[in-house]
Amino acid sequence: MLRRRSFWIAAAAVAYTAFAALRASGGHGPAWLALLGLPVLLALGLRWVERPPRGEDRIEPAARRAAAVCLTGAGMLAAARSGPSGLALIALGNLGAAAASMAALVGLARIAGLGGLLEPPPSTRRLDAAAFASLFWTVAVALPAVSAVAPERAADLDPLLVHYATSAASLGSLTVTLVAIARVRIARRLELGVADRVEAALLLTATALAVGLAAAFVGVAPPESILPVTSAVAAVCVAFCTVAADAAQVSRALRGTLAVATLATPPALLAVYAVHQAPRGDLGLRGAPQSSVGVAVFGACALCALAGLAAPALARRFAPEGARWLGAFDAATRAAMNPEPEAALEAALSALREASDAGVAGQAPPALYLLSPPEQVTVDRAGYKHTEPAEVPARLIELAQLEPERVLRVEAAEAVEVRRPEVRPLLAWLAERDVGVVALVNDAEGPIGALAIPRARRASPMTLEEVSGLRAVADRLGAVIAVSAMLSGSRGREVAARREAEERAREVSRLERAVAQGAGRFRAIAALLARPARAAAYSPAARAALEQLERLGVAGGPVTLLTAPGIDAVAWGAVVHLTSPRAGGPLAIVDGAAPVPEGFAQAFAQARGAAPARDEAAAIEGSAGTPSALALWRDPDSSPIEAARGGTLLVLDAQALPSEVQSYLGAALPDDVGLVVAVPQTVDALAATGQLSERLADRLGDRAVALPSLSSRAEDLRALALDHLARIGVRLRGRPFGLDLRALQAVLDHPWPGNDAEMGAVLLRAALVAKGDVIGEKDLAAIGFAPPPEPASGADSARGEARRARRRRADPRG
């Protein structure tokens, strides 16, 4: 970027020249416009010079500074010409023209390329042309300057020498400029951007020279007046070409300028010549009235207007290769906008085929090479797509990635094949397929293919405008291929997702069946455990206990079972589990008074479907009262709480658990685990004596149910005894045992202080010694079981009456 100080220096130089012209004109004339307007125009020009380039174009800072100096010199020349002709103003004007010409040559030597395979030759960066042009302008500036500063020393100097020096310097600098531009054009004609800029600079300079010479020849103005202007205009054109933000814009501007100049310059020069040759205020040309001059001028203006209308058509004829490929690239880009990816691809390749020489025998059509899968896509003359396997060399993709616009041209590769041997195999591959240019096709992630255009009978190198058009086609095809791949991938993902969803649905169905089967197994096991409690529940005490337990089970909170010695608390706990919301889950039973670890760890591992380790039980030491019990309860793999997930945890003799285990149970029990504990006393009594943790006591609350003893279940004794004997008989002999009347009377008269455990043990021992299928009084006597004697009076009489009441409740028939 140019510094602000540079602008003020340039503005001061232009303003000084304009002020000198104003002073020489006596404060009148167009010098005022130069003094006020030229600094503003200079500011706009310098701002234009500072614009950033577009796309991949690059502009060196030295070229920007040279363009700024060129504009400054042109401004000084314009300011000097706004005043009367004098030696001082001639010197200042020639100084401005010299600065513009030499700055343009410096900028020409500092044109930056776009990189890639081609590198600018060192000879094109030398400043010998600017140094040579300075020799001409030194004389043209020194002569009028010396004559103006020291007129007594230049008294013998012919005034025509100043004019001759000015004309010679102008023509010499224009010639040097043309030669320098031609040299750069020959050396760098294959470099994208540079070739466009240099071609435009050459044609614009030649046009300016032709117009200036023609104007001088027809007498529009003296050569010493018009040739410096021509030199400055040519220098400004060269500076414009070197620092334009878009090199393709230079080509378009060149075509328009040449079209207008070709059509409008001849009538304009003729009109100027007619006006110049007509005498003022007298007759016109060859005796014609002066109004004929106006007619000639009007006709010339009309012709110039018509030339402006016809200029676009002529500009298209100046386009490279007759604009054939530019039109094809535009048509292919529009065709690739079809919303259907396959149709867009076919239409784009068809448009490119129409522009190529595909109709010639043996001529290869444009082709799109895809990298994954490796295949070649072409379109025939009928518009049908053909796909066949084909691979693109990886080195070709790498080189194309580094080229300007990611387009690799064969002429550029041929220019460097001598010093870059790795290019030769690629040239052989391209020549085999008659490919002239390859454009890389990218998506968001990187290269996905390459678009190959045939070389055909093309004679001139590709311009940046054509390369940019090809880049637009390749980018559009990349978007089309990406959309097609996305649709294909989306379809594949949809099919895979459906297949996975079906598999997941089958898996969910299988798991639901497994869960249902597991819940059924859990219910069946719990029902088997609850059978003793439900088998003979005829007494009011048993029925009241069952109803209370079922109600508490439905509520889902913790339940406390108050058990006397010998009562089967597991059966009553199973009743609570079956009526709870977690009836489909497991019923995990922990005996707090037993050495738990090994038995429970094995059972838990089997329930989870894993084989228990042999040393798992040995690793847990002692009984429930040892410190290792807390580790067992905290272990996520063997904790009873984890075993009861989704179900109920039944703890027998909870007061026998270690206090830390009780506290942990009261604090860590999750919401998806129900809790049933069996204790011999009330929760408050156990907590008061320190046998039960306060945290566990708070968790249990007052939801306690006292389980009925056998002494309060006289109505259930007969059914309980027969149920025991039936199961014992089936286990021992395959058929149930019976009980005769005297034996039944003995069972009914016994108080059963040991409850279920005592009854089961007595009946089992009797069954073992019985000879038949009916257990009699002798069998009971054989094991030492005898009913208590009938009391005679007093307290014994009261106990006898209670015994007889139990008999009546058990058998109303007496």
PDB file of C-alpha atoms in Angstrom, residues 4 87 158 202 457 459 495 510 535 614 618 644 703 744 794:
ATOM      1  CA  ARG A   4      -0.129   8.985   2.667  1.00  0.00           C
ATOM      2  CA  LEU A  87      10.266  27.220 -21.699  1.00  0.00           C
ATOM      3  CA  ASP A 158      17.996  27.632 -31.721  1.00  0.00           C
ATOM      4  CA  LEU A 202       1.498  -3.654 -26.160  1.00  0.00           C
ATOM      5  CA  ARG A 457      -5.901 -27.415 -33.311  1.00  0.00           C
ATOM      6  CA  ALA A 459      -2.383 -22.364 -31.802  1.00  0.00           C
ATOM      7  CA  VAL A 495     -30.710 -48.108   3.422  1.00  0.00           C
ATOM      8  CA  ARG A 510     -35.817 -60.262  21.522  1.00  0.00           C
ATOM      9  CA  ALA A 535     -50.998 -72.344  51.545  1.00  0.00           C
ATOM     10  CA  ARG A 614     -13.015 -69.957  42.393  1.00  0.00           C
ATOM     11  CA  ALA A 618     -12.036 -67.059  49.562  1.00  0.00           C
ATOM     12  CA  ALA A 644     -31.811 -56.593  43.782  1.00  0.00           C
ATOM     13  CA  ARG A 703     -44.311 -49.856  58.525  1.00  0.00           C
ATOM     14  CA  LEU A 744     -53.453 -85.093  64.158  1.00  0.00           C
ATOM     15  CA  GLY A 794     -55.978 -74.455  88.283  1.00  0.00           C
TER      16      GLY A 794
END
